[in-house]
Amino acid sequence: MKKYSAFAIAREAFRQHSGWERAWAKRPPKKRYDVIIVGAGGHGLATAYYLGKNFGITNVAILEKGWLGGGNTGRNTTIIRSNYLQDPSAAIYEKSRSLYETLSQDLNYNIMFSPRGVIMLAQTQHEIRGYQRTAQANALQGVQTEWIGPQRVKELCPIINLDGRRYPVLGGLWQARGGTARHDAVAWGYARACSDMGMDVVQKCEVTGVRREGGKVVGVDTTQGAIDCNKLGIVVAGHSGVLADMAGFRLPIESVALQALVSEPIKPCMDVVVMANTVHGYMSQSDKGEMVIGGGADGYNNYTQRGSFHHIEETVRALVETFPMISRLKMLRQWGGIVDMTGDRSPIISKTPVENVFVNCGWGTGGFKAIPGSGWAMAELMVKGASPLADEFSMFRFRAGKFIDESVAAGVAH
Ligand SMILES: Cc1cc2nc3c(=O)[nH]c(=O)nc-3n(C[C@H](O)[C@H](O)[C@H](O)COP(=O)(O)OP(=O)(O)OC[C@H]3O[C@@H](n4cnc5c(N)ncnc54)[C@H](O)[C@@H]3O)c2cc1C
């Protein structure tokens, strides 16, 4: 793979841009791999990347039924933060956030990581207590966050209205090194690096069955034929229940649509990310100038990867008291993705009842931020059978009642 650099751009400028290579190879799948990963979203691609980078395992295929990053990875609102309450969550999300800091350099691909800072607003007394508690927990976990008062919120985000009648801004939990990244670039960067290691990223290849012999996986059936493997990673977000069914086990998970929308582009007016969990909305400004707005998940299970009209009204109405300026903005487009939710709002990175089948799912409304850390942990689990970052997130915790309750940290979609 040729390295992307300022010199490469200059060289190609002289050559009429005739020397750029394909970012990743396009070839049909082989008959057999050491590892197959189902799902070329961020988590699947990151798992493959760290299998190669950390363990030298490169006879790997990543099978994707649609196009690369076309699931939730290319549909989210790109918020990155690690201010979770429970220790296992803080560990994996902070690992992830720290990997994001140097991901562009690691992948030689500009993922446009922008650590502009994230504020989670407190708009009720209950939230003040909750976020102050999280700030204390984060201090013990080594995660840098800070409780800030309303005036500091206003300094960081001048367009905010502190004095809403129903929900005044009472303070916030501030993570200065949280922020955003370009979501497609994360998928493309990992795919390019995987391809460079000799792995196959196969698009339009839907897995339709999981083949087992004696309680052990031996391969998968796909729309491009049968493929054998020693180990299988299921990393398909909103379709995890469907794949688990093919493999012969059940997951404690639900699939729901989560929606987001963007406004027309406007001049730069907001250089932090703000989340308002009580009113259920959050907002940041993209590099193009659009206000990127997200709200809550649909209240019923479905597999519909699209938006619905009432959602635009509900989300904008929720935010307008806190950000009066958005009442004058035209909304440009909206979309939806299918996210997978567990009962404790924490992910599953786990062995399964089928030998050599591993599952990574349940990131719900907040898994973009976790992509590098999750891939790191999943790769370790698949190779060593255990990972300090992943062990608490076993699917069997639900049987044992060892929940990792993050319903507050994941209270709004992000
Ligand atoms: C509107 C919205 C806003 C969000 N905002 C944020 C945010 O701000 N911050 C944040 O951290 N998270 C956010 N999220 C959540 C985040 O996007 C997801 O948690 C994360 O992208 C999940 O990544 P993934 O790789 O597990 O899944 P996906 O990216 O969904 O990848 C799974 C892939 O599996 C493929 N697949 C499914 N079935 C099969 C099959 N049978 N065979 C082959 N391939 C298959 C799918 O086509 C898909 O490409 C948001 C999500 C949405 C929808």
XYZ file of C-alpha atoms and ligand atoms in Angstrom:
467
model
C 0.000 0.000 0.000
C 1.372 3.399 -0.907
C 1.522 5.774 2.014
C -0.702 8.846 1.975
C 1.369 11.958 2.712
C 1.874 15.564 1.650
C 4.630 14.318 -0.686
C 2.234 11.808 -2.273
C -0.273 14.588 -2.957
C 2.454 16.743 -4.522
C 3.731 13.810 -6.589
C 0.251 12.975 -7.856
C -0.431 16.623 -8.665
C 2.476 16.458 -11.124
C 1.216 13.134 -12.556
C -2.366 14.287 -13.163
C -3.456 12.046 -10.256
C -2.856 8.897 -12.290
C -0.972 6.970 -9.607
C -3.517 6.556 -6.791
C -4.252 2.917 -5.939
C -7.566 1.375 -4.913
C -7.923 1.886 -1.167
C -8.750 -1.801 -0.623
C -8.579 -4.839 -2.887
C -11.740 -6.235 -4.428
C -11.681 -10.000 -4.904
C -14.046 -12.943 -4.410
C -13.784 -14.813 -1.115
C -11.462 -17.822 -0.741
C -12.783 -21.244 0.265
C -11.284 -21.136 3.740
C -10.031 -18.630 6.329
C -8.621 -18.876 9.817
C -11.132 -16.250 10.936
C -14.320 -14.921 9.396
C -15.836 -11.711 10.704
C -19.468 -11.114 9.735
C -20.220 -7.407 9.329
C -17.969 -4.705 7.859
C -19.065 -1.994 10.235
C -16.508 -0.265 12.431
C -16.484 -2.985 15.096
C -16.019 -5.844 12.610
C -13.274 -4.042 10.712
C -11.504 -2.966 13.906
C -11.611 -6.563 15.178
C -9.970 -7.766 11.977
C -7.402 -4.968 12.083
C -6.269 -5.762 15.641
C -6.221 -9.518 14.874
C -3.609 -8.649 12.270
C -1.805 -5.844 14.036
C -1.640 -7.284 17.565
C -1.554 -11.028 16.837
C -0.287 -11.431 13.266
C -3.446 -13.269 12.153
C -4.121 -12.145 8.596
C -5.892 -15.070 6.904
C -9.117 -13.239 7.673
C -12.260 -12.359 5.706
C -14.705 -9.629 6.650
C -18.054 -10.424 5.000
C -20.553 -7.611 4.478
C -24.056 -8.035 3.102
C -24.287 -4.451 1.877
C -21.520 -1.944 1.512
C -18.671 -1.134 3.824
C -19.778 1.044 6.721
C -23.347 1.124 5.352
C -24.844 0.036 8.681
C -24.801 2.140 11.824
C -21.140 3.035 11.398
C -22.006 5.310 8.492
C -25.248 6.560 10.059
C -24.306 7.795 13.492
C -23.739 11.297 14.820
C -20.081 10.520 15.612
C -19.902 11.516 19.283
C -16.841 10.189 21.087
C -16.573 10.272 24.890
C -15.714 7.948 27.752
C -17.543 9.474 30.741
C -19.368 6.299 31.787
C -20.168 5.378 35.357
C -19.179 1.745 35.832
C -15.526 0.658 35.891
C -15.652 -1.894 33.041
C -17.361 0.672 30.799
C -14.931 3.466 31.653
C -12.040 1.090 30.920
C -13.159 0.082 27.438
C -14.520 3.485 26.366
C -11.403 5.294 27.600
C -9.166 2.766 25.841
C -11.172 3.479 22.726
C -11.019 7.257 23.113
C -7.275 7.103 23.615
C -6.861 4.927 20.493
C -8.870 7.517 18.547
C -6.273 10.148 19.489
C -3.679 8.531 17.208
C -5.890 6.511 14.861
C -5.232 8.721 11.830
C -1.497 8.129 12.217
C -1.910 4.401 12.984
C -4.062 3.816 9.901
C -2.337 6.430 7.711
C -5.851 7.668 6.970
C -7.332 10.940 8.111
C -10.314 10.039 10.277
C -10.731 13.719 11.198
C -10.726 13.133 14.950
C -11.842 16.395 16.502
C -11.506 16.444 20.305
C -13.601 19.584 20.632
C -15.119 18.610 23.973
C -18.479 17.158 25.022
C -20.894 18.620 27.599
C -23.703 16.523 29.071
C -26.149 19.090 30.407
C -27.740 18.832 33.817
C -31.275 20.240 33.613
C -32.772 18.716 36.750
C -31.601 18.326 40.356
C -31.443 14.614 39.759
C -29.018 15.097 36.869
C -26.790 17.372 38.969
C -26.395 14.583 41.521
C -25.952 11.961 38.795
C -23.250 13.821 36.880
C -21.387 14.914 39.997
C -21.285 11.275 40.979
C -20.021 10.309 37.509
C -17.322 13.003 37.695
C -16.126 11.460 40.993
C -16.203 7.957 39.541
C -14.293 9.137 36.454
C -11.620 10.708 38.678
C -11.074 7.325 40.334
C -11.035 5.592 36.936
C -8.466 7.994 35.469
C -10.961 9.419 32.975
C -10.598 13.192 32.732
C -13.989 14.807 33.206
C -15.159 17.760 35.232
C -18.395 19.067 36.721
C -18.945 22.644 35.461
C -21.456 25.334 36.420
C -23.908 27.116 34.105
C -21.635 30.110 33.397
C -18.862 27.834 32.166
C -21.429 26.019 29.986
C -22.353 29.383 28.463
C -18.701 30.266 27.834
C -18.152 26.973 26.047
C -21.383 27.162 24.078
C -22.576 30.767 23.653
C -25.699 29.828 21.617
C -27.211 27.998 24.573
C -30.141 29.431 26.567
C -29.470 28.882 30.271
C -32.856 30.115 31.471
C -35.366 27.774 29.866
C -38.729 27.877 31.675
C -39.099 24.142 31.979
C -35.500 22.968 31.875
C -32.931 25.625 32.830
C -29.288 24.644 32.410
C -27.935 23.916 35.902
C -24.449 22.771 34.928
C -22.877 19.911 33.062
C -20.391 17.089 32.895
C -17.546 18.282 30.653
C -15.061 16.013 28.906
C -12.544 18.242 27.149
C -10.938 15.418 25.097
C -14.259 14.020 23.901
C -15.452 15.059 20.456
C -16.208 13.658 17.029
C -14.565 11.887 14.072
C -15.582 11.299 10.455
C -17.524 8.037 10.666
C -17.083 6.750 7.093
C -13.377 7.484 7.297
C -13.091 5.232 10.345
C -14.577 2.321 8.350
C -12.549 3.150 5.231
C -9.301 3.582 7.162
C -9.648 0.230 8.906
C -10.683 -1.490 5.646
C -7.652 -0.104 3.833
C -5.318 -1.234 6.611
C -6.930 -4.726 6.721
C -6.628 -5.091 2.966
C -3.001 -4.000 3.157
C -2.348 -6.872 5.598
C -3.763 -9.311 3.021
C -7.243 -9.699 4.496
C -10.320 -9.872 2.251
C -13.056 -7.295 2.737
C -15.944 -8.789 0.735
C -18.957 -6.580 0.089
C -22.376 -7.782 -1.127
C -21.747 -11.115 0.603
C -24.579 -11.887 3.006
C -24.118 -14.671 5.526
C -27.224 -16.863 5.316
C -26.269 -19.749 7.573
C -23.717 -20.867 10.140
C -22.423 -24.424 9.735
C -21.553 -26.421 12.862
C -20.191 -29.880 13.545
C -20.206 -31.351 17.041
C -21.028 -28.027 18.719
C -18.208 -26.252 16.893
C -18.317 -23.818 13.992
C -16.869 -25.047 10.687
C -17.993 -22.363 8.268
C -20.725 -20.132 6.915
C -23.083 -20.165 3.949
C -23.195 -16.930 2.030
C -24.722 -15.436 -1.089
C -21.270 -15.976 -2.645
C -21.062 -19.669 -1.644
C -19.941 -21.696 1.360
C -16.780 -20.588 3.171
C -14.972 -22.579 5.854
C -13.339 -21.105 8.927
C -11.801 -22.043 12.258
C -13.258 -19.107 14.153
C -16.242 -16.879 13.542
C -16.887 -13.368 14.849
C -20.465 -12.095 14.626
C -20.345 -8.297 14.590
C -23.580 -7.208 12.943
C -25.152 -4.684 15.366
C -28.932 -4.539 14.701
C -28.921 -8.016 13.112
C -27.183 -9.812 15.972
C -30.330 -11.729 16.949
C -30.710 -12.954 13.359
C -27.132 -14.224 13.168
C -27.325 -15.785 16.638
C -30.429 -17.636 15.490
C -28.459 -19.018 12.508
C -25.727 -20.173 14.891
C -28.284 -21.829 17.182
C -28.374 -19.645 20.303
C -30.391 -16.710 21.627
C -29.165 -13.278 22.654
C -30.761 -11.013 25.284
C -31.092 -8.190 22.779
C -33.649 -6.061 20.925
C -33.355 -4.214 17.606
C -34.793 -0.710 17.289
C -34.442 2.173 14.868
C -32.497 5.218 15.989
C -32.784 8.417 13.992
C -30.820 11.587 13.383
C -31.123 14.674 11.195
C -29.060 17.574 9.926
C -29.985 21.168 9.257
C -28.993 23.367 6.350
C -25.345 24.447 6.676
C -24.759 27.669 8.591
C -21.709 29.654 9.705
C -19.658 28.164 12.556
C -21.557 28.825 15.776
C -20.831 25.893 18.067
C -17.483 24.194 18.583
C -18.421 21.687 21.275
C -20.831 18.753 21.374
C -23.837 19.239 23.675
C -26.068 16.449 24.921
C -29.315 17.211 26.737
C -30.459 13.919 28.180
C -33.533 15.140 30.051
C -35.171 16.638 26.967
C -33.680 13.839 24.834
C -31.654 15.557 22.195
C -28.082 16.385 21.311
C -26.329 18.586 18.828
C -22.974 19.397 17.259
C -21.896 21.274 14.153
C -20.297 19.414 11.268
C -17.310 20.720 9.348
C -19.720 21.556 6.521
C -21.717 23.769 8.890
C -24.796 21.553 9.298
C -26.198 21.229 12.807
C -26.115 17.461 13.460
C -29.051 16.565 15.691
C -30.031 13.299 17.291
C -32.774 12.196 19.597
C -34.123 9.040 21.184
C -34.669 5.562 19.807
C -38.036 4.380 18.488
C -40.273 2.956 21.181
C -40.877 -0.339 19.374
C -38.716 -3.042 17.825
C -38.161 -2.948 14.080
C -35.645 -3.393 11.277
C -36.538 -0.251 9.322
C -33.378 1.631 8.391
C -35.112 4.934 7.806
C -36.482 8.016 9.509
C -40.065 8.957 10.341
C -41.651 12.427 10.182
C -42.888 12.673 13.758
C -39.328 12.182 14.958
C -38.094 15.422 13.385
C -40.766 17.371 15.237
C -40.220 15.588 18.556
C -36.451 16.028 18.541
C -36.424 19.650 17.412
C -39.191 20.516 19.879
C -37.133 18.955 22.675
C -34.069 21.047 21.871
C -35.628 24.375 20.961
C -35.959 25.669 24.514
C -32.244 25.082 25.123
C -31.170 26.201 21.625
C -33.758 28.776 20.474
C -31.777 29.426 17.268
C -32.716 26.064 15.798
C -36.354 27.157 15.510
C -35.236 29.216 12.508
C -33.249 26.465 10.785
C -34.461 24.360 7.878
C -33.870 20.657 8.363
C -32.149 19.158 5.346
C -32.310 15.398 5.718
C -32.881 12.603 8.239
C -32.074 8.930 8.402
C -32.214 5.915 10.681
C -30.122 2.914 11.678
C -30.952 -0.335 13.446
C -29.258 -0.477 16.818
C -29.179 -3.403 19.217
C -30.042 -2.807 22.858
C -29.373 -4.939 25.908
C -31.309 -4.652 29.161
C -28.447 -2.980 31.052
C -27.468 -0.771 28.072
C -23.977 -2.248 28.003
C -22.446 -4.203 25.138
C -21.777 -7.898 24.716
C -18.255 -9.028 23.741
C -18.354 -12.707 24.383
C -17.816 -16.349 23.722
C -21.081 -18.093 22.858
C -22.604 -21.529 23.435
C -21.112 -22.585 20.066
C -17.397 -23.306 20.250
C -15.240 -20.805 18.338
C -18.158 -18.480 17.674
C -17.726 -15.067 19.278
C -20.171 -12.201 19.369
C -19.724 -8.449 19.609
C -22.974 -6.488 19.799
C -25.305 -4.524 22.053
C -23.555 -1.180 21.604
C -27.007 0.279 21.214
C -27.091 3.979 20.594
C -23.460 4.597 21.518
C -21.012 2.255 19.835
C -19.241 4.536 17.383
C -17.048 5.896 20.159
C -16.140 2.339 21.145
C -14.947 1.061 17.779
C -11.166 0.947 18.351
C -11.389 -0.334 21.941
C -14.020 -2.907 21.084
C -11.997 -4.212 18.131
C -8.921 -4.408 20.355
C -10.772 -6.399 23.038
C -12.666 -8.660 20.612
C -9.450 -9.592 18.788
C -7.802 -10.478 22.099
C -10.819 -12.535 23.158
C -10.867 -14.429 19.853
C -7.168 -15.259 20.088
C -6.619 -15.841 23.812
C -10.118 -16.824 24.923
C -10.161 -13.916 27.424
C -9.527 -10.187 27.487
C -9.351 -7.876 30.514
C -11.353 -5.265 28.598
C -14.042 -7.697 27.463
C -14.497 -10.271 30.220
C -17.130 -8.334 32.184
C -19.180 -7.937 28.994
C -19.838 -11.654 28.545
C -23.360 -12.542 27.372
C -23.581 -14.912 30.336
C -23.682 -11.964 32.771
C -27.436 -11.825 32.223
C -27.780 -15.368 33.494
C -25.674 -14.535 36.553
C -27.430 -11.192 37.157
C -24.123 -9.276 36.920
C -25.487 -6.288 35.057
C -23.349 -3.293 34.086
C -26.014 -0.638 34.381
C -25.283 2.269 32.060
C -28.837 3.418 31.463
C -27.923 6.948 32.627
C -24.735 7.278 30.577
C -26.567 5.858 27.564
C -29.792 7.697 28.403
C -29.863 9.621 25.163
C -28.805 8.299 21.796
C -25.209 9.204 21.053
C -28.752 7.674 14.170
C -27.642 7.085 14.987
C -26.843 7.917 15.751
C -25.801 7.390 16.512
N -24.974 8.242 17.155
C -23.870 7.768 17.800
C -22.929 8.678 18.361
O -23.050 9.894 18.250
N -21.863 8.147 19.045
C -21.694 6.804 19.188
O -20.751 6.395 19.846
N -22.576 5.909 18.609
C -23.638 6.360 17.918
N -24.514 5.495 17.328
C -24.338 4.043 17.509
C -23.259 3.498 16.582
O -23.480 3.947 15.270
C -23.259 1.978 16.603
O -23.224 1.504 17.937
C -22.033 1.435 15.882
O -21.877 2.043 14.632
C -22.169 -0.056 15.701
O -21.149 -0.457 14.829
P -21.105 -1.953 14.320
O -19.850 -2.095 13.531
O -21.323 -2.865 15.463
O -22.410 -2.079 13.436
P -22.796 -1.636 11.904
O -21.985 -0.450 11.541
O -24.233 -1.576 11.862
O -22.179 -2.854 11.105
C -22.799 -4.116 11.066
C -22.733 -4.597 9.640
O -23.191 -5.933 9.588
C -23.776 -6.130 8.332
N -24.595 -7.347 8.342
C -25.770 -7.552 8.992
N -26.226 -8.797 8.739
C -25.305 -9.379 7.936
C -25.213 -10.667 7.308
N -26.171 -11.596 7.496
N -24.141 -10.933 6.522
C -23.171 -9.992 6.332
N -23.213 -8.773 6.882
C -24.265 -8.467 7.675
C -24.585 -4.850 8.134
O -24.911 -4.639 6.757
C -23.651 -3.811 8.705
O -22.865 -3.167 7.723
C -25.574 5.977 16.551
C -26.378 5.138 15.780
C -27.384 5.670 14.986
C -28.235 4.754 14.147
